[in-house]
Amino acid sequence: MQSQMKYAILWITVCIALCNSRASAEHLVLDADTQINLPSGFDAELLYEVPASQGSWVAMAFDPKGRLIVSDQDDKGVFRLTLTETEGAGVRVEHLEGFPYLPINWGRRRVGGALGFLYAFDSLYMSSMKGFYRIRDTDGDDTFDEFTLLKQLGVGYEHSAHSI
């Protein structure tokens, strides 16, 4: 009897979850400009499309000035995006130098870039497949100049390094 009750509760939970996911998907509207499915009443604006030369961005964090720090997971590096107030919304993209790159050879891919970022306590924290780093601008010139390995990490699966 107790086993049947467990299965009944499990079945009801699955049915509710499926019904809720279907109901929420029905309220999404395809935005014609961005091709993003959005809840009714929401709008999206495409500010920047990442070119292949800048890789596949998988790590993102905002710095205290509201700029976005992003990284390719492979060998393209770290970039800083600043929204500009020219005619309409614009984006200035800078390639940032000095970030650790310790690749793991996965056949055709060499994953070694930042996989996770967190900006906190006047520092940018970065996780990669091989390490966890504290990154700082020590002289206030808006350039990261100190890269400290806080913890060496063993080779794991890529997704484990995304979270900080």
XYZ file of N, CA and C in Angstrom:
492
model
N 0.821 -1.196 0.000
C 0.000 0.000 0.000
C 0.867 1.262 0.000
N 1.908 1.256 0.835
C 2.785 2.417 0.919
C 3.517 2.633 -0.406
N 3.914 1.556 -1.065
C 4.589 1.649 -2.350
C 3.661 2.242 -3.411
N 2.390 1.823 -3.391
C 1.422 2.362 -4.352
C 1.212 3.857 -4.129
N 1.217 4.279 -2.886
C 1.036 5.697 -2.561
C 2.211 6.519 -3.098
N 3.431 5.992 -2.972
C 4.607 6.689 -3.497
C 4.497 6.870 -5.009
N 4.093 5.807 -5.719
C 3.951 5.909 -7.171
C 2.835 6.871 -7.561
N 1.760 6.884 -6.802
C 0.653 7.804 -7.092
C 1.108 9.254 -6.926
N 1.841 9.531 -5.866
C 2.342 10.891 -5.631
C 3.329 11.280 -6.731
N 4.205 10.360 -7.106
C 5.158 10.624 -8.182
C 4.420 10.922 -9.485
N 3.422 10.114 -9.826
C 2.652 10.305 -11.054
C 1.935 11.661 -11.054
N 1.345 12.039 -9.964
C 0.649 13.332 -9.860
C 1.647 14.477 -10.020
N 2.806 14.359 -9.399
C 3.837 15.397 -9.504
C 4.297 15.566 -10.950
N 4.539 14.460 -11.649
C 4.958 14.519 -13.049
C 3.867 15.162 -13.907
N 2.627 14.797 -13.690
C 1.519 15.374 -14.466
C 1.411 16.877 -14.246
N 1.532 17.312 -13.011
C 1.460 18.751 -12.710
C 2.614 19.486 -13.383
N 3.810 18.922 -13.306
C 4.974 19.564 -13.930
C 4.791 19.678 -15.437
N 4.307 18.618 -16.070
C 4.093 18.662 -17.518
C 3.008 19.660 -17.896
N 1.950 19.713 -17.130
C 0.874 20.673 -17.411
C 1.372 22.104 -17.261
N 2.152 22.364 -16.232
C 2.669 23.717 -16.022
C 3.639 24.118 -17.122
N 4.495 23.200 -17.575
C 5.447 23.556 -18.624
C 4.723 23.823 -19.934
N 3.676 23.077 -20.235
C 2.904 23.316 -21.452
C 2.179 24.649 -21.361
N 1.610 24.943 -20.204
C 0.872 26.201 -20.044
C 1.800 27.399 -20.192
N 3.000 27.322 -19.614
C 3.906 28.464 -19.705
C 4.451 28.621 -21.121
N 4.669 27.534 -21.843
C 5.154 27.624 -23.216
C 4.112 28.254 -24.132
N 2.833 28.055 -23.832
C 1.775 28.618 -24.669
C 1.724 30.132 -24.572
N 2.260 30.723 -23.523
C 2.216 32.164 -23.333
C 3.437 32.876 -23.918
N 4.318 32.136 -24.563
C 5.503 32.751 -25.150
C 5.194 33.273 -26.549
N 5.824 34.399 -26.878
C 5.630 35.034 -28.178
C 7.004 35.199 -28.826
N 7.122 34.862 -30.103
C 8.389 35.001 -30.815
C 8.604 36.463 -31.180
N 9.704 37.043 -30.680
C 10.059 38.422 -31.005
C 10.636 38.440 -32.420
N 10.047 39.227 -33.301
C 10.441 39.237 -34.711
C 11.865 39.744 -34.920
N 12.318 40.690 -34.101
C 13.649 41.276 -34.283
C 14.778 40.363 -33.817
N 14.569 39.664 -32.703
C 15.648 38.877 -32.103
C 15.480 37.372 -32.262
N 14.297 36.937 -32.654
C 13.969 35.513 -32.760
C 14.054 34.806 -31.407
N 13.766 35.535 -30.334
C 13.755 34.984 -28.981
C 12.309 34.825 -28.538
N 11.975 33.678 -27.945
C 10.641 33.473 -27.389
C 10.556 34.180 -26.045
N 9.590 35.090 -25.922
C 9.445 35.911 -24.719
C 8.036 35.801 -24.166
N 7.888 35.990 -22.862
C 6.537 36.063 -22.306
C 5.787 37.245 -22.916
N 4.508 37.102 -23.061
C 3.676 38.159 -23.625
C 3.878 39.462 -22.853
N 4.082 40.565 -23.579
C 4.292 41.867 -22.953
C 5.750 42.235 -22.765
N 6.667 41.297 -22.979
C 8.097 41.570 -22.835
C 8.690 41.915 -24.199
N 9.824 42.609 -24.184
C 10.511 42.985 -25.407
C 12.003 42.711 -25.223
N 12.690 42.393 -26.307
C 14.136 42.156 -26.265
C 14.789 42.972 -27.368
N 16.006 43.411 -27.091
C 16.762 44.164 -28.081
C 18.136 43.522 -28.211
N 18.519 43.177 -29.422
C 19.828 42.589 -29.673
C 20.855 43.708 -29.728
N 21.769 43.717 -28.758
C 22.780 44.764 -28.686
C 24.083 44.366 -29.356
N 24.392 43.068 -29.340
C 25.675 42.626 -29.886
C 25.565 41.166 -30.286
N 26.077 40.846 -31.444
C 26.137 39.463 -31.889
C 27.603 39.045 -31.902
N 27.934 38.030 -31.130
C 29.325 37.611 -30.951
C 29.846 36.972 -32.241
N 30.911 37.539 -32.825
C 31.478 36.937 -34.038
C 32.290 35.688 -33.693
N 32.471 34.830 -34.665
C 33.233 33.592 -34.452
C 34.648 33.878 -33.968
N 35.210 35.019 -34.343
C 36.574 35.358 -33.929
C 36.687 35.589 -32.421
N 35.538 35.771 -31.732
C 35.539 35.948 -30.279
C 35.037 34.702 -29.555
N 34.807 33.631 -30.287
C 34.493 32.348 -29.689
C 33.073 32.180 -29.202
N 32.931 31.312 -28.219
C 31.643 30.976 -27.618
C 31.667 31.440 -26.167
N 30.933 32.486 -25.865
C 30.974 33.072 -24.525
C 30.173 32.230 -23.546
N 30.826 31.784 -22.494
C 30.174 30.922 -21.508
C 30.258 31.469 -20.090
N 31.125 32.442 -19.854
C 31.269 33.034 -18.518
C 30.961 34.520 -18.617
N 30.135 35.026 -17.692
C 29.758 36.442 -17.710
C 29.601 36.962 -16.295
N 30.017 38.218 -16.096
C 29.802 38.905 -14.814
C 29.822 40.406 -15.079
N 29.066 41.147 -14.294
C 29.099 42.605 -14.378
C 30.118 43.139 -13.390
N 30.918 44.121 -13.832
C 31.856 44.771 -12.918
C 31.138 45.924 -12.206
N 31.781 46.572 -11.229
C 31.119 47.645 -10.475
C 30.695 48.843 -11.331
N 31.254 48.985 -12.527
C 30.879 50.092 -13.415
C 29.748 49.703 -14.367
N 29.194 48.503 -14.193
C 28.084 48.057 -15.023
C 28.488 47.477 -16.366
N 29.772 47.233 -16.557
C 30.248 46.635 -17.802
C 30.221 45.116 -17.672
N 30.063 44.458 -18.788
C 29.993 43.008 -18.795
C 31.368 42.431 -19.112
N 31.861 41.541 -18.238
C 33.109 40.809 -18.472
C 32.686 39.424 -18.952
N 33.196 39.002 -20.112
C 32.801 37.720 -20.702
C 34.049 36.956 -21.137
N 33.899 35.636 -21.285
C 35.035 34.825 -21.723
C 34.590 33.718 -22.656
N 35.442 33.462 -23.623
C 35.311 32.290 -24.479
C 35.833 31.091 -23.694
N 35.238 29.934 -23.929
C 35.677 28.743 -23.203
C 36.950 28.140 -23.794
N 37.278 28.515 -24.997
C 38.463 27.961 -25.638
C 39.611 28.972 -25.583
N 40.135 29.382 -26.703
C 41.356 30.188 -26.713
C 41.182 31.617 -27.230
N 39.967 32.124 -27.295
C 39.749 33.479 -27.835
C 39.936 34.569 -26.794
N 39.849 34.227 -25.519
C 40.159 35.191 -24.477
C 38.974 35.778 -23.742
N 39.283 36.868 -23.025
C 38.320 37.564 -22.165
C 38.061 38.942 -22.766
N 36.802 39.371 -22.695
C 36.394 40.644 -23.286
C 35.583 41.453 -22.278
N 35.625 42.782 -22.454
C 34.805 43.682 -21.633
C 33.880 44.455 -22.579
N 32.583 44.411 -22.287
C 31.588 45.113 -23.093
C 31.061 46.303 -22.317
N 31.059 47.457 -22.977
C 30.535 48.683 -22.388
C 29.422 49.195 -23.284
N 28.250 49.442 -22.699
C 27.168 50.054 -23.468
C 27.502 51.516 -23.670
N 27.385 51.981 -24.908
C 27.686 53.374 -25.221
C 26.397 54.122 -25.503
N 26.431 55.418 -25.302
C 25.239 56.240 -25.501
C 25.396 57.100 -26.751
N 25.760 56.468 -27.856
C 25.809 57.194 -29.121
C 24.411 57.144 -29.726
N 24.275 57.321 -31.008
C 22.956 57.256 -31.640
C 22.382 55.868 -31.424
N 21.400 55.754 -30.556
C 20.859 54.455 -30.202
C 21.811 53.751 -29.257
N 21.485 52.532 -28.942
C 22.349 51.758 -28.045
C 23.495 51.156 -28.848
N 24.702 51.318 -28.350
C 25.868 50.732 -28.986
C 26.679 49.977 -27.962
N 27.640 49.213 -28.437
C 28.476 48.410 -27.549
C 29.929 48.589 -27.962
N 30.795 48.868 -26.977
C 32.241 48.891 -27.207
C 32.806 47.603 -26.609
N 33.596 46.879 -27.391
C 34.157 45.598 -26.960
C 35.674 45.720 -26.901
N 36.248 45.366 -25.740
C 37.705 45.388 -25.554
C 38.191 43.980 -25.241
N 39.306 43.585 -25.835
C 39.945 42.318 -25.489
C 40.847 42.578 -24.286
N 40.698 41.803 -23.220
C 41.494 41.987 -22.004
C 42.659 40.998 -21.999
N 43.821 41.486 -21.653
C 45.046 40.680 -21.687
C 45.388 40.115 -20.309
N 46.230 39.071 -20.308
C 46.837 38.560 -19.090
C 46.093 37.445 -18.388
N 44.903 37.106 -18.827
C 44.120 36.091 -18.128
C 44.728 34.709 -18.318
N 44.723 33.884 -17.265
C 45.294 32.540 -17.357
C 44.588 31.709 -18.427
N 45.367 30.983 -19.190
C 44.835 30.047 -20.181
C 45.643 28.769 -20.085
N 45.063 27.749 -19.487
C 45.720 26.454 -19.313
C 44.833 25.406 -19.968
N 45.069 25.108 -21.239
C 44.130 24.276 -21.990
C 44.201 22.795 -21.659
N 43.058 22.174 -21.842
C 42.931 20.722 -21.790
C 42.624 20.292 -23.211
N 43.377 19.366 -23.731
C 43.195 18.949 -25.116
C 42.064 17.939 -25.207
N 40.975 18.344 -25.840
C 39.831 17.460 -26.079
C 39.716 17.195 -27.569
N 40.745 16.627 -28.157
C 40.718 16.358 -29.592
C 40.852 17.648 -30.376
N 39.801 18.028 -31.096
C 39.849 19.249 -31.908
C 39.719 20.502 -31.055
N 39.270 20.376 -29.814
C 39.074 21.543 -28.947
C 40.130 21.578 -27.861
N 40.462 22.785 -27.458
C 41.395 22.994 -26.357
C 40.720 23.928 -25.363
N 39.916 23.363 -24.471
C 39.189 24.149 -23.480
C 40.165 24.604 -22.408
N 40.233 25.900 -22.167
C 41.159 26.400 -21.163
C 40.835 27.800 -20.700
N 39.836 28.421 -21.308
C 39.440 29.768 -20.911
C 38.600 29.753 -19.651
N 38.173 30.936 -19.256
C 37.318 31.055 -18.073
C 35.981 30.392 -18.350
N 35.513 29.602 -17.399
C 34.205 28.961 -17.517
C 33.210 29.535 -16.523
N 33.688 30.302 -15.555
C 32.803 30.948 -14.589
C 33.439 32.212 -14.052
N 32.633 33.261 -13.875
C 33.084 34.539 -13.318
C 32.168 34.951 -12.177
N 32.733 35.671 -11.225
C 31.964 36.323 -10.166
C 32.719 37.577 -9.768
N 32.045 38.724 -9.775
C 32.667 39.965 -9.318
C 32.174 40.230 -7.906
N 33.088 40.253 -6.941
C 32.722 40.493 -5.541
C 33.944 40.994 -4.777
N 33.703 41.843 -3.794
C 34.760 42.303 -2.885
C 35.950 42.906 -3.645
N 35.668 43.778 -4.596
C 36.690 44.469 -5.392
C 37.577 43.534 -6.209
N 37.101 42.350 -6.504
C 37.886 41.390 -7.280
C 36.983 40.633 -8.242
N 37.582 40.188 -9.327
C 36.914 39.287 -10.254
C 37.430 37.885 -9.946
N 36.526 36.963 -9.677
C 36.905 35.579 -9.429
C 36.607 34.779 -10.687
N 37.527 33.896 -11.043
C 37.424 33.138 -12.282
C 37.675 31.661 -12.015
N 36.807 30.822 -12.558
C 37.072 29.385 -12.504
C 37.350 28.888 -13.915
N 38.285 27.979 -13.999
C 38.609 27.317 -15.259
C 38.740 25.830 -14.951
N 39.047 25.056 -15.951
C 39.173 23.614 -15.730
C 40.331 23.276 -14.790
N 41.338 24.141 -14.719
C 42.523 23.812 -13.929
C 42.751 24.690 -12.714
N 41.903 25.721 -12.518
C 42.164 26.570 -11.370
C 41.062 27.563 -11.055
N 41.120 28.078 -9.831
C 40.207 29.110 -9.349
C 41.072 30.318 -8.996
N 40.787 31.481 -9.596
C 41.660 32.647 -9.514
C 40.956 33.862 -8.930
N 41.748 34.719 -8.294
C 41.315 36.061 -7.902
C 42.065 37.031 -8.810
N 41.312 37.924 -9.463
C 41.890 38.838 -10.444
C 41.574 40.260 -10.012
N 42.611 41.116 -9.985
C 42.421 42.476 -9.462
C 43.113 43.520 -10.329
N 42.603 44.746 -10.206
C 43.261 45.944 -10.732
C 43.848 46.624 -9.502
N 45.138 46.465 -9.275
C 45.741 46.935 -8.022
C 46.105 48.413 -8.022
N 46.230 49.025 -9.212
C 46.648 50.433 -9.247
C 45.564 51.387 -9.753
N 44.344 50.882 -9.954
C 43.228 51.746 -10.315
C 43.236 52.282 -11.732
N 44.008 51.662 -12.644
C 44.061 52.169 -14.022
C 43.071 51.466 -14.955
N 42.125 50.715 -14.382
C 41.071 50.024 -15.129
C 41.607 48.869 -15.972
N 42.765 48.334 -15.549
C 43.370 47.182 -16.215
C 43.682 46.135 -15.156
N 43.230 44.911 -15.388
C 43.552 43.836 -14.451
C 45.047 43.549 -14.524
N 45.703 43.546 -13.354
C 47.154 43.358 -13.345
C 47.629 42.326 -12.325
N 46.715 41.751 -11.565
C 47.106 40.731 -10.584
C 46.215 39.511 -10.779
N 46.842 38.373 -11.051
C 46.138 37.124 -11.303
C 46.657 36.098 -10.300
N 45.880 35.819 -9.266
C 46.329 34.958 -8.178
C 45.579 33.631 -8.209
N 46.324 32.538 -8.309
C 45.727 31.211 -8.238
C 45.369 30.936 -6.784
N 44.081 30.794 -6.495
C 43.637 30.505 -5.134
C 43.563 29.009 -4.866
N 43.199 28.255 -5.893
C 43.046 26.812 -5.717
C 43.279 26.122 -7.051
N 44.235 25.225 -7.083
C 44.446 24.428 -8.279
C 43.356 23.367 -8.320
N 42.762 23.191 -9.488
C 41.684 22.219 -9.646
C 42.148 21.078 -10.529
N 41.626 19.892 -10.248
C 41.914 18.748 -11.095
C 41.026 18.798 -12.324
N 41.441 18.117 -13.338
C 40.648 18.078 -14.561
C 39.327 17.397 -14.245
N 38.256 18.090 -14.516
C 36.927 17.541 -14.292
C 36.122 17.691 -15.553
N 34.840 17.661 -15.395
C 33.973 17.891 -16.536
C 33.749 19.378 -16.682
N 33.591 19.816 -17.909
C 33.496 21.236 -18.219
C 32.417 21.939 -17.401
N 31.245 21.366 -17.278
C 30.132 22.067 -16.639
C 30.354 22.304 -15.150
N 31.209 21.527 -14.531
C 31.457 21.735 -13.102
C 32.170 23.047 -12.838
N 32.911 23.549 -13.807
C 33.685 24.773 -13.607
C 32.890 26.042 -13.909
N 31.654 25.925 -14.385
C 30.864 27.115 -14.712
C 30.368 27.845 -13.468
N 30.130 27.128 -12.408
C 29.525 27.769 -11.233
C 30.581 28.197 -10.230
N 30.333 29.353 -9.648
C 31.204 29.855 -8.585
C 30.314 30.133 -7.392
